[in-house]
């Protein structure tokens, strides 16, 4: 197998992995899956698709591949997918230790640019994206007897694409093979019904009691609140490490640094003098990630600042306290910008529970939710699968590479929506008419951006309690509106930080500054009208028409900029703004003096 890993970086597999001590090995056998070992093996062997549901920490990821290897699948290859690189690496390393082998021996991992597996490897932990790419060369994944899709509840785009692929494989492959889906939540019924004949097996968790604390008031800054709470836990609470969920690298690094300075001045309770901060997020190099698993030095307490990768995929021993900021950075499309955007959004109730659960793995624990109980009640019950919220371009290309030409007919657990609109289109003729009328009410002659802004303005002008009703009346998706609102607030904060005046933002009496700003951002997507009514993209010469969903469809602007091109029967420009051609040369002279024919 290939290994494109740059030679300079030290590979984890180069280290000899010391086998665990006897006492630790015995502890493993206390994990809940060991009690269910026989049932799990029977379930997998007697069903082509078997869904295993068990709480985080019950031993699914590390133990079940091992059980299979030690049963009649000893000679076969077993593959176990993880939604993230970190998880593939950490779990393979752990299992290699448990089995007393080197990484790349019996147990290995493969993630993009780093493949430790060899011909000896029988248990292989990989990212789901990697398995998808392997399927390009081997569409039926013939080399594997057992394919385990772990963390199926996370519903990443790659997992969902993989599930569709496995279903196709189930139809086409004639030899004996088994698909195992593992999940930490009970959404499992959904996958079970997706695969004909699938059975579900439950592994009882062993969760200790976790006290959940809420803040009395909403917090202005979750970062300030997180730091204060961590320091308070350190100075007041009994021994035990702290796991704090933040949204990304910058925040995590900043808080680690603050703890280094402020933590040194905070005296710990119960003789734990020092507070040691460690970080874990996806972009951190593997060696540094491995640090979170090391116990804190004697006499100190560890605080782990993590993204949601520590929510389910990774087990960090020693944690008794969880600090939950209630937010996560999530990739989403549909933001009005036409591009994938990583935005900080509230977590779902299911995520909040997963986070809390991390405090009660080994002993009773406490969770500090940095939001009010009322705020918790307002959270969505579960997270929207990625496939329903992101730009599918990359996934579609990948499926095409797998020979699946008609993506619309491809079987997904949740069918992705046709291009989602900020307006709900409606199914019946009557609903469609109502939606068209609603759109007309907000229509701005400058185009879709200003129309969307007018919608947002009207939404914000409506009293908080009446916004739901307002959305229904105007055929507007309430969820999308809430997300727009959050992004709007985020952008306002950015503008304030840059000391730009906010009063004129969205002044529909004077839309020109906004139109000009759009020209600066979207100049690569500027197009001029031709005599036949179509448009020509100035830089590339590509011919496009205004998408029928645009408020400018049917009107005849001279010159436009647009967010994105969509290809259906013809090239369409979507999310369009009407502009003056003279602005192009005025605002982006270096580009347009070359391109505009005079
Ligand atoms: P699940 O997949 O059900 O969430 P895992 O198999 O990941 O459970 O983990 C089971 C248990 O194994 C954990 O609760 C922990 O005690 C132990 N464990 C897993 N990974 C590690 C690790 N890297 N270091 C120490 N203990 C670990
Ligand atoms: Mg797991």
JSON list of C-alpha atoms in Angstrom, two decimals, residues 229-440:
[
{"chain": "A", "resi": 229, "resn": "UNK", "atom": "CA", "xyz": [-15.48, 27.92, 34.85]},
{"chain": "A", "resi": 230, "resn": "UNK", "atom": "CA", "xyz": [-12.30, 25.89, 34.28]},
{"chain": "A", "resi": 231, "resn": "UNK", "atom": "CA", "xyz": [-10.44, 27.94, 36.90]},
{"chain": "A", "resi": 232, "resn": "UNK", "atom": "CA", "xyz": [-13.34, 27.62, 39.34]},
{"chain": "A", "resi": 233, "resn": "UNK", "atom": "CA", "xyz": [-13.44, 23.86, 38.92]},
{"chain": "A", "resi": 234, "resn": "UNK", "atom": "CA", "xyz": [-9.72, 23.73, 39.52]},
{"chain": "A", "resi": 235, "resn": "UNK", "atom": "CA", "xyz": [-9.94, 25.74, 42.72]},
{"chain": "A", "resi": 236, "resn": "UNK", "atom": "CA", "xyz": [-13.13, 24.21, 44.14]},
{"chain": "A", "resi": 237, "resn": "UNK", "atom": "CA", "xyz": [-13.77, 20.70, 42.90]},
{"chain": "A", "resi": 238, "resn": "UNK", "atom": "CA", "xyz": [-12.36, 17.33, 43.87]},
{"chain": "A", "resi": 239, "resn": "UNK", "atom": "CA", "xyz": [-9.67, 15.58, 41.83]},
{"chain": "A", "resi": 240, "resn": "UNK", "atom": "CA", "xyz": [-10.37, 14.78, 38.19]},
{"chain": "A", "resi": 241, "resn": "UNK", "atom": "CA", "xyz": [-9.54, 16.17, 34.77]},
{"chain": "A", "resi": 242, "resn": "UNK", "atom": "CA", "xyz": [-11.60, 18.73, 32.89]},
{"chain": "A", "resi": 243, "resn": "UNK", "atom": "CA", "xyz": [-12.78, 18.46, 29.29]},
{"chain": "A", "resi": 244, "resn": "UNK", "atom": "CA", "xyz": [-13.90, 21.76, 27.77]},
{"chain": "A", "resi": 245, "resn": "UNK", "atom": "CA", "xyz": [-15.58, 21.91, 24.37]},
{"chain": "A", "resi": 246, "resn": "UNK", "atom": "CA", "xyz": [-14.71, 24.89, 22.19]},
{"chain": "A", "resi": 247, "resn": "UNK", "atom": "CA", "xyz": [-15.17, 25.40, 18.47]},
{"chain": "A", "resi": 248, "resn": "UNK", "atom": "CA", "xyz": [-11.74, 25.53, 16.86]},
{"chain": "A", "resi": 249, "resn": "UNK", "atom": "CA", "xyz": [-8.01, 25.83, 16.86]},
{"chain": "A", "resi": 250, "resn": "UNK", "atom": "CA", "xyz": [-7.68, 29.55, 17.54]},
{"chain": "A", "resi": 251, "resn": "UNK", "atom": "CA", "xyz": [-9.93, 29.47, 20.57]},
{"chain": "A", "resi": 252, "resn": "UNK", "atom": "CA", "xyz": [-8.28, 26.34, 21.89]},
{"chain": "A", "resi": 253, "resn": "UNK", "atom": "CA", "xyz": [-4.77, 27.73, 21.53]},
{"chain": "A", "resi": 254, "resn": "UNK", "atom": "CA", "xyz": [-5.81, 31.02, 23.12]},
{"chain": "A", "resi": 255, "resn": "UNK", "atom": "CA", "xyz": [-7.36, 29.35, 26.16]},
{"chain": "A", "resi": 256, "resn": "UNK", "atom": "CA", "xyz": [-4.41, 26.98, 26.55]},
{"chain": "A", "resi": 257, "resn": "UNK", "atom": "CA", "xyz": [-2.15, 30.03, 26.73]},
{"chain": "A", "resi": 258, "resn": "UNK", "atom": "CA", "xyz": [-4.42, 31.82, 29.17]},
{"chain": "A", "resi": 259, "resn": "UNK", "atom": "CA", "xyz": [-4.49, 28.80, 31.45]},
{"chain": "A", "resi": 260, "resn": "UNK", "atom": "CA", "xyz": [-0.72, 28.72, 31.39]},
{"chain": "A", "resi": 261, "resn": "UNK", "atom": "CA", "xyz": [-0.62, 32.25, 32.81]},
{"chain": "A", "resi": 262, "resn": "UNK", "atom": "CA", "xyz": [-3.80, 32.51, 34.88]},
{"chain": "A", "resi": 263, "resn": "UNK", "atom": "CA", "xyz": [-3.79, 28.85, 35.90]},
{"chain": "A", "resi": 264, "resn": "UNK", "atom": "CA", "xyz": [-0.45, 29.30, 37.58]},
{"chain": "A", "resi": 265, "resn": "UNK", "atom": "CA", "xyz": [-2.02, 31.87, 39.92]},
{"chain": "A", "resi": 266, "resn": "UNK", "atom": "CA", "xyz": [-5.04, 29.75, 40.76]},
{"chain": "A", "resi": 267, "resn": "UNK", "atom": "CA", "xyz": [-4.52, 27.45, 43.67]},
{"chain": "A", "resi": 268, "resn": "UNK", "atom": "CA", "xyz": [-6.06, 24.07, 43.11]},
{"chain": "A", "resi": 269, "resn": "UNK", "atom": "CA", "xyz": [-8.35, 22.32, 45.52]},
{"chain": "A", "resi": 270, "resn": "UNK", "atom": "CA", "xyz": [-7.27, 19.05, 47.12]},
{"chain": "A", "resi": 271, "resn": "UNK", "atom": "CA", "xyz": [-3.58, 19.40, 46.75]},
{"chain": "A", "resi": 272, "resn": "UNK", "atom": "CA", "xyz": [-3.58, 19.59, 42.96]},
{"chain": "A", "resi": 273, "resn": "UNK", "atom": "CA", "xyz": [-1.46, 22.65, 42.67]},
{"chain": "A", "resi": 274, "resn": "UNK", "atom": "CA", "xyz": [-0.93, 22.92, 38.97]},
{"chain": "A", "resi": 275, "resn": "UNK", "atom": "CA", "xyz": [-3.37, 23.14, 36.12]},
{"chain": "A", "resi": 276, "resn": "UNK", "atom": "CA", "xyz": [-1.97, 21.72, 32.90]},
{"chain": "A", "resi": 277, "resn": "UNK", "atom": "CA", "xyz": [-3.67, 22.63, 29.62]},
{"chain": "A", "resi": 278, "resn": "UNK", "atom": "CA", "xyz": [-3.63, 20.38, 26.57]},
{"chain": "A", "resi": 279, "resn": "UNK", "atom": "CA", "xyz": [-5.31, 20.83, 23.21]},
{"chain": "A", "resi": 280, "resn": "UNK", "atom": "CA", "xyz": [-6.98, 18.51, 20.79]},
{"chain": "A", "resi": 281, "resn": "UNK", "atom": "CA", "xyz": [-8.38, 19.40, 17.40]},
{"chain": "A", "resi": 282, "resn": "UNK", "atom": "CA", "xyz": [-8.29, 17.77, 14.00]},
{"chain": "A", "resi": 283, "resn": "UNK", "atom": "CA", "xyz": [-5.47, 19.86, 12.53]},
{"chain": "A", "resi": 284, "resn": "UNK", "atom": "CA", "xyz": [-3.05, 19.15, 15.36]},
{"chain": "A", "resi": 285, "resn": "UNK", "atom": "CA", "xyz": [-0.17, 16.80, 14.43]},
{"chain": "A", "resi": 286, "resn": "UNK", "atom": "CA", "xyz": [-0.66, 13.23, 15.60]},
{"chain": "A", "resi": 287, "resn": "UNK", "atom": "CA", "xyz": [2.17, 13.31, 18.15]},
{"chain": "A", "resi": 288, "resn": "UNK", "atom": "CA", "xyz": [0.68, 16.35, 19.82]},
{"chain": "A", "resi": 289, "resn": "UNK", "atom": "CA", "xyz": [-2.77, 14.83, 19.76]},
{"chain": "A", "resi": 290, "resn": "UNK", "atom": "CA", "xyz": [-1.39, 11.82, 21.55]},
{"chain": "A", "resi": 291, "resn": "UNK", "atom": "CA", "xyz": [-0.53, 14.10, 24.51]},
{"chain": "A", "resi": 292, "resn": "UNK", "atom": "CA", "xyz": [-4.14, 14.31, 25.62]},
{"chain": "A", "resi": 293, "resn": "UNK", "atom": "CA", "xyz": [-4.05, 10.63, 26.49]},
{"chain": "A", "resi": 294, "resn": "UNK", "atom": "CA", "xyz": [-1.08, 11.02, 28.85]},
{"chain": "A", "resi": 295, "resn": "UNK", "atom": "CA", "xyz": [-2.07, 11.35, 32.49]},
{"chain": "A", "resi": 296, "resn": "UNK", "atom": "CA", "xyz": [-1.33, 14.70, 34.12]},
{"chain": "A", "resi": 297, "resn": "UNK", "atom": "CA", "xyz": [1.92, 14.75, 36.13]},
{"chain": "A", "resi": 298, "resn": "UNK", "atom": "CA", "xyz": [1.45, 13.90, 39.82]},
{"chain": "A", "resi": 299, "resn": "UNK", "atom": "CA", "xyz": [0.10, 16.84, 41.79]},
{"chain": "A", "resi": 300, "resn": "UNK", "atom": "CA", "xyz": [-1.54, 18.49, 38.82]},
{"chain": "A", "resi": 301, "resn": "UNK", "atom": "CA", "xyz": [-4.89, 18.51, 37.13]},
{"chain": "A", "resi": 302, "resn": "UNK", "atom": "CA", "xyz": [-5.34, 18.36, 33.37]},
{"chain": "A", "resi": 303, "resn": "UNK", "atom": "CA", "xyz": [-7.70, 20.50, 31.36]},
{"chain": "A", "resi": 304, "resn": "UNK", "atom": "CA", "xyz": [-8.32, 19.40, 27.79]},
{"chain": "A", "resi": 305, "resn": "UNK", "atom": "CA", "xyz": [-9.59, 22.02, 25.38]},
{"chain": "A", "resi": 306, "resn": "UNK", "atom": "CA", "xyz": [-11.19, 20.17, 22.52]},
{"chain": "A", "resi": 307, "resn": "UNK", "atom": "CA", "xyz": [-13.39, 20.57, 19.49]},
{"chain": "A", "resi": 308, "resn": "UNK", "atom": "CA", "xyz": [-16.28, 18.20, 19.02]},
{"chain": "A", "resi": 309, "resn": "UNK", "atom": "CA", "xyz": [-13.83, 15.45, 18.04]},
{"chain": "A", "resi": 310, "resn": "UNK", "atom": "CA", "xyz": [-13.77, 14.55, 21.74]},
{"chain": "A", "resi": 311, "resn": "UNK", "atom": "CA", "xyz": [-17.56, 14.31, 21.76]},
{"chain": "A", "resi": 312, "resn": "UNK", "atom": "CA", "xyz": [-17.84, 10.71, 20.60]},
{"chain": "A", "resi": 313, "resn": "UNK", "atom": "CA", "xyz": [-14.92, 9.53, 18.52]},
{"chain": "A", "resi": 314, "resn": "UNK", "atom": "CA", "xyz": [-12.22, 9.75, 21.18]},
{"chain": "A", "resi": 315, "resn": "UNK", "atom": "CA", "xyz": [-12.12, 8.54, 24.75]},
{"chain": "A", "resi": 316, "resn": "UNK", "atom": "CA", "xyz": [-9.92, 10.58, 27.04]},
{"chain": "A", "resi": 317, "resn": "UNK", "atom": "CA", "xyz": [-9.40, 8.78, 30.33]},
{"chain": "A", "resi": 318, "resn": "UNK", "atom": "CA", "xyz": [-9.47, 10.64, 33.65]},
{"chain": "A", "resi": 319, "resn": "UNK", "atom": "CA", "xyz": [-12.18, 13.19, 32.83]},
{"chain": "A", "resi": 320, "resn": "UNK", "atom": "CA", "xyz": [-14.66, 14.00, 35.63]},
{"chain": "A", "resi": 321, "resn": "UNK", "atom": "CA", "xyz": [-15.73, 17.50, 34.62]},
{"chain": "A", "resi": 322, "resn": "UNK", "atom": "CA", "xyz": [-17.12, 18.70, 31.33]},
{"chain": "A", "resi": 323, "resn": "UNK", "atom": "CA", "xyz": [-17.43, 22.34, 30.36]},
{"chain": "A", "resi": 324, "resn": "UNK", "atom": "CA", "xyz": [-19.89, 22.68, 27.50]},
{"chain": "A", "resi": 325, "resn": "UNK", "atom": "CA", "xyz": [-19.96, 25.99, 25.65]},
{"chain": "A", "resi": 326, "resn": "UNK", "atom": "CA", "xyz": [-23.02, 24.86, 23.71]},
{"chain": "A", "resi": 327, "resn": "UNK", "atom": "CA", "xyz": [-21.56, 25.71, 20.33]},
{"chain": "A", "resi": 328, "resn": "UNK", "atom": "CA", "xyz": [-19.78, 23.94, 17.53]},
{"chain": "A", "resi": 329, "resn": "UNK", "atom": "CA", "xyz": [-18.16, 24.99, 14.28]},
{"chain": "A", "resi": 330, "resn": "UNK", "atom": "CA", "xyz": [-20.16, 23.49, 11.50]},
{"chain": "A", "resi": 331, "resn": "UNK", "atom": "CA", "xyz": [-19.73, 23.41, 7.78]},
{"chain": "A", "resi": 332, "resn": "UNK", "atom": "CA", "xyz": [-22.75, 24.65, 5.98]},
{"chain": "A", "resi": 333, "resn": "UNK", "atom": "CA", "xyz": [-23.70, 25.87, 2.57]},
{"chain": "A", "resi": 334, "resn": "UNK", "atom": "CA", "xyz": [-26.98, 27.75, 2.09]},
{"chain": "A", "resi": 335, "resn": "UNK", "atom": "CA", "xyz": [-25.72, 30.88, 3.74]},
{"chain": "A", "resi": 336, "resn": "UNK", "atom": "CA", "xyz": [-26.56, 33.34, 1.07]},
{"chain": "A", "resi": 337, "resn": "UNK", "atom": "CA", "xyz": [-22.91, 33.53, 0.11]},
{"chain": "A", "resi": 338, "resn": "UNK", "atom": "CA", "xyz": [-23.00, 30.53, -2.17]},
{"chain": "A", "resi": 339, "resn": "UNK", "atom": "CA", "xyz": [-19.88, 29.07, -0.64]},
{"chain": "A", "resi": 340, "resn": "UNK", "atom": "CA", "xyz": [-19.20, 26.54, 2.06]},
{"chain": "A", "resi": 341, "resn": "UNK", "atom": "CA", "xyz": [-18.87, 28.41, 5.29]},
{"chain": "A", "resi": 342, "resn": "UNK", "atom": "CA", "xyz": [-17.67, 27.25, 8.64]},
{"chain": "A", "resi": 343, "resn": "UNK", "atom": "CA", "xyz": [-19.95, 28.91, 11.10]},
{"chain": "A", "resi": 344, "resn": "UNK", "atom": "CA", "xyz": [-20.25, 28.68, 14.86]},
{"chain": "A", "resi": 345, "resn": "UNK", "atom": "CA", "xyz": [-23.71, 27.31, 15.57]},
{"chain": "A", "resi": 346, "resn": "UNK", "atom": "CA", "xyz": [-25.53, 25.97, 18.64]},
{"chain": "A", "resi": 347, "resn": "UNK", "atom": "CA", "xyz": [-25.16, 22.25, 19.23]},
{"chain": "A", "resi": 348, "resn": "UNK", "atom": "CA", "xyz": [-28.15, 19.91, 19.33]},
{"chain": "A", "resi": 349, "resn": "UNK", "atom": "CA", "xyz": [-29.61, 18.37, 22.48]},
{"chain": "A", "resi": 350, "resn": "UNK", "atom": "CA", "xyz": [-28.11, 15.02, 21.44]},
{"chain": "A", "resi": 351, "resn": "UNK", "atom": "CA", "xyz": [-24.67, 16.62, 21.28]},
{"chain": "A", "resi": 352, "resn": "UNK", "atom": "CA", "xyz": [-25.14, 18.28, 24.67]},
{"chain": "A", "resi": 353, "resn": "UNK", "atom": "CA", "xyz": [-25.95, 14.87, 26.15]},
{"chain": "A", "resi": 354, "resn": "UNK", "atom": "CA", "xyz": [-22.95, 13.24, 24.50]},
{"chain": "A", "resi": 355, "resn": "UNK", "atom": "CA", "xyz": [-20.73, 15.95, 25.92]},
{"chain": "A", "resi": 356, "resn": "UNK", "atom": "CA", "xyz": [-22.16, 15.51, 29.41]},
{"chain": "A", "resi": 357, "resn": "UNK", "atom": "CA", "xyz": [-21.70, 11.76, 29.16]},
{"chain": "A", "resi": 358, "resn": "UNK", "atom": "CA", "xyz": [-17.95, 12.29, 28.89]},
{"chain": "A", "resi": 359, "resn": "UNK", "atom": "CA", "xyz": [-17.85, 13.27, 32.58]},
{"chain": "A", "resi": 360, "resn": "UNK", "atom": "CA", "xyz": [-19.31, 9.99, 33.84]},
{"chain": "A", "resi": 361, "resn": "UNK", "atom": "CA", "xyz": [-17.21, 7.32, 32.19]},
{"chain": "A", "resi": 362, "resn": "UNK", "atom": "CA", "xyz": [-15.18, 6.13, 35.13]},
{"chain": "A", "resi": 363, "resn": "UNK", "atom": "CA", "xyz": [-16.88, 7.71, 38.14]},
{"chain": "A", "resi": 364, "resn": "UNK", "atom": "CA", "xyz": [-19.69, 10.17, 38.90]},
{"chain": "A", "resi": 365, "resn": "UNK", "atom": "CA", "xyz": [-19.01, 13.54, 37.32]},
{"chain": "A", "resi": 366, "resn": "UNK", "atom": "CA", "xyz": [-20.28, 17.04, 36.68]},
{"chain": "A", "resi": 367, "resn": "UNK", "atom": "CA", "xyz": [-21.12, 18.99, 33.56]},
{"chain": "A", "resi": 368, "resn": "UNK", "atom": "CA", "xyz": [-21.15, 22.77, 33.46]},
{"chain": "A", "resi": 369, "resn": "UNK", "atom": "CA", "xyz": [-23.31, 23.95, 30.60]},
{"chain": "A", "resi": 370, "resn": "UNK", "atom": "CA", "xyz": [-22.45, 27.55, 29.83]},
{"chain": "A", "resi": 371, "resn": "UNK", "atom": "CA", "xyz": [-26.00, 28.35, 28.85]},
{"chain": "A", "resi": 372, "resn": "UNK", "atom": "CA", "xyz": [-29.34, 28.49, 30.59]},
{"chain": "A", "resi": 373, "resn": "UNK", "atom": "CA", "xyz": [-31.76, 25.62, 30.90]},
{"chain": "A", "resi": 374, "resn": "UNK", "atom": "CA", "xyz": [-34.22, 27.58, 28.77]},
{"chain": "A", "resi": 375, "resn": "UNK", "atom": "CA", "xyz": [-31.58, 27.84, 26.06]},
{"chain": "A", "resi": 376, "resn": "UNK", "atom": "CA", "xyz": [-31.02, 24.11, 26.24]},
{"chain": "A", "resi": 377, "resn": "UNK", "atom": "CA", "xyz": [-34.73, 23.49, 25.73]},
{"chain": "A", "resi": 378, "resn": "UNK", "atom": "CA", "xyz": [-34.62, 25.52, 22.56]},
{"chain": "A", "resi": 379, "resn": "UNK", "atom": "CA", "xyz": [-31.87, 23.44, 20.93]},
{"chain": "A", "resi": 380, "resn": "UNK", "atom": "CA", "xyz": [-32.71, 21.14, 18.03]},
{"chain": "A", "resi": 381, "resn": "UNK", "atom": "CA", "xyz": [-33.13, 17.57, 19.20]},
{"chain": "A", "resi": 382, "resn": "UNK", "atom": "CA", "xyz": [-30.47, 16.17, 16.87]},
{"chain": "A", "resi": 383, "resn": "UNK", "atom": "CA", "xyz": [-27.90, 17.52, 14.45]},
{"chain": "A", "resi": 384, "resn": "UNK", "atom": "CA", "xyz": [-28.87, 17.87, 10.81]},
{"chain": "A", "resi": 385, "resn": "UNK", "atom": "CA", "xyz": [-26.89, 15.37, 8.73]},
{"chain": "A", "resi": 386, "resn": "UNK", "atom": "CA", "xyz": [-24.15, 17.00, 6.73]},
{"chain": "A", "resi": 387, "resn": "UNK", "atom": "CA", "xyz": [-25.67, 15.84, 3.47]},
{"chain": "A", "resi": 388, "resn": "UNK", "atom": "CA", "xyz": [-28.67, 18.07, 4.12]},
{"chain": "A", "resi": 389, "resn": "UNK", "atom": "CA", "xyz": [-26.65, 21.17, 4.80]},
{"chain": "A", "resi": 390, "resn": "UNK", "atom": "CA", "xyz": [-23.46, 21.36, 2.75]},
{"chain": "A", "resi": 391, "resn": "UNK", "atom": "CA", "xyz": [-22.30, 21.88, -0.78]},
{"chain": "A", "resi": 392, "resn": "UNK", "atom": "CA", "xyz": [-22.35, 18.45, -2.35]},
{"chain": "A", "resi": 393, "resn": "UNK", "atom": "CA", "xyz": [-20.03, 19.16, -5.26]},
{"chain": "A", "resi": 394, "resn": "UNK", "atom": "CA", "xyz": [-17.09, 17.14, -3.95]},
{"chain": "A", "resi": 395, "resn": "UNK", "atom": "CA", "xyz": [-19.23, 14.19, -2.88]},
{"chain": "A", "resi": 396, "resn": "UNK", "atom": "CA", "xyz": [-21.02, 14.16, -6.21]},
{"chain": "A", "resi": 397, "resn": "UNK", "atom": "CA", "xyz": [-17.71, 14.09, -8.08]},
{"chain": "A", "resi": 398, "resn": "UNK", "atom": "CA", "xyz": [-16.53, 11.24, -5.92]},
{"chain": "A", "resi": 399, "resn": "UNK", "atom": "CA", "xyz": [-19.66, 9.21, -6.54]},
{"chain": "A", "resi": 400, "resn": "UNK", "atom": "CA", "xyz": [-19.32, 9.93, -10.25]},
{"chain": "A", "resi": 401, "resn": "UNK", "atom": "CA", "xyz": [-15.79, 8.56, -10.07]},
{"chain": "A", "resi": 402, "resn": "UNK", "atom": "CA", "xyz": [-17.32, 5.41, -8.61]},
{"chain": "A", "resi": 403, "resn": "UNK", "atom": "CA", "xyz": [-19.39, 5.05, -11.75]},
{"chain": "A", "resi": 404, "resn": "UNK", "atom": "CA", "xyz": [-22.62, 6.35, -10.26]},
{"chain": "A", "resi": 405, "resn": "UNK", "atom": "CA", "xyz": [-23.82, 8.64, -12.98]},
{"chain": "A", "resi": 406, "resn": "UNK", "atom": "CA", "xyz": [-27.28, 9.55, -11.80]},
{"chain": "A", "resi": 407, "resn": "UNK", "atom": "CA", "xyz": [-26.79, 10.99, -8.35]},
{"chain": "A", "resi": 408, "resn": "UNK", "atom": "CA", "xyz": [-30.48, 11.79, -8.02]},
{"chain": "A", "resi": 409, "resn": "UNK", "atom": "CA", "xyz": [-31.28, 8.10, -8.26]},
{"chain": "A", "resi": 410, "resn": "UNK", "atom": "CA", "xyz": [-28.52, 7.12, -5.81]},
{"chain": "A", "resi": 411, "resn": "UNK", "atom": "CA", "xyz": [-29.85, 5.68, -2.59]},
{"chain": "A", "resi": 412, "resn": "UNK", "atom": "CA", "xyz": [-29.03, 7.94, 0.37]},
{"chain": "A", "resi": 413, "resn": "UNK", "atom": "CA", "xyz": [-30.23, 7.47, 3.94]},
{"chain": "A", "resi": 414, "resn": "UNK", "atom": "CA", "xyz": [-31.52, 11.03, 3.69]},
{"chain": "A", "resi": 415, "resn": "UNK", "atom": "CA", "xyz": [-31.99, 12.23, 0.16]},
{"chain": "A", "resi": 416, "resn": "UNK", "atom": "CA", "xyz": [-30.18, 15.57, -0.28]},
{"chain": "A", "resi": 417, "resn": "UNK", "atom": "CA", "xyz": [-32.52, 18.42, -1.13]},
{"chain": "A", "resi": 418, "resn": "UNK", "atom": "CA", "xyz": [-32.73, 19.88, -4.58]},
{"chain": "A", "resi": 419, "resn": "UNK", "atom": "CA", "xyz": [-31.08, 23.29, -4.38]},
{"chain": "A", "resi": 420, "resn": "UNK", "atom": "CA", "xyz": [-32.47, 24.70, -1.15]},
{"chain": "A", "resi": 421, "resn": "UNK", "atom": "CA", "xyz": [-33.99, 28.24, -1.31]},
{"chain": "A", "resi": 422, "resn": "UNK", "atom": "CA", "xyz": [-34.17, 30.83, 1.68]},
{"chain": "A", "resi": 423, "resn": "UNK", "atom": "CA", "xyz": [-38.12, 30.72, 0.37]},
{"chain": "A", "resi": 424, "resn": "UNK", "atom": "CA", "xyz": [-39.93, 27.44, 0.88]},
{"chain": "A", "resi": 425, "resn": "UNK", "atom": "CA", "xyz": [-41.23, 26.43, -2.52]},
{"chain": "A", "resi": 426, "resn": "UNK", "atom": "CA", "xyz": [-44.32, 24.55, -1.53]},
{"chain": "A", "resi": 427, "resn": "UNK", "atom": "CA", "xyz": [-45.59, 21.30, -2.97]},
{"chain": "A", "resi": 428, "resn": "UNK", "atom": "CA", "xyz": [-49.12, 22.06, -4.05]},
{"chain": "A", "resi": 429, "resn": "UNK", "atom": "CA", "xyz": [-50.02, 24.61, -6.70]},
{"chain": "A", "resi": 430, "resn": "UNK", "atom": "CA", "xyz": [-51.57, 26.78, -3.99]},
{"chain": "A", "resi": 431, "resn": "UNK", "atom": "CA", "xyz": [-48.45, 26.71, -1.83]},
{"chain": "A", "resi": 432, "resn": "UNK", "atom": "CA", "xyz": [-46.31, 27.52, -4.84]},
{"chain": "A", "resi": 433, "resn": "UNK", "atom": "CA", "xyz": [-48.47, 30.52, -5.63]},
{"chain": "A", "resi": 434, "resn": "UNK", "atom": "CA", "xyz": [-48.28, 31.71, -2.04]},
{"chain": "A", "resi": 435, "resn": "UNK", "atom": "CA", "xyz": [-44.49, 31.41, -2.15]},
{"chain": "A", "resi": 436, "resn": "UNK", "atom": "CA", "xyz": [-44.28, 33.40, -5.38]},
{"chain": "A", "resi": 437, "resn": "UNK", "atom": "CA", "xyz": [-46.45, 36.14, -3.89]},
{"chain": "A", "resi": 438, "resn": "UNK", "atom": "CA", "xyz": [-44.35, 36.24, -0.74]},
{"chain": "A", "resi": 439, "resn": "UNK", "atom": "CA", "xyz": [-41.24, 36.59, -2.84]},
{"chain": "A", "resi": 440, "resn": "UNK", "atom": "CA", "xyz": [-42.78, 39.46, -4.78]}
]
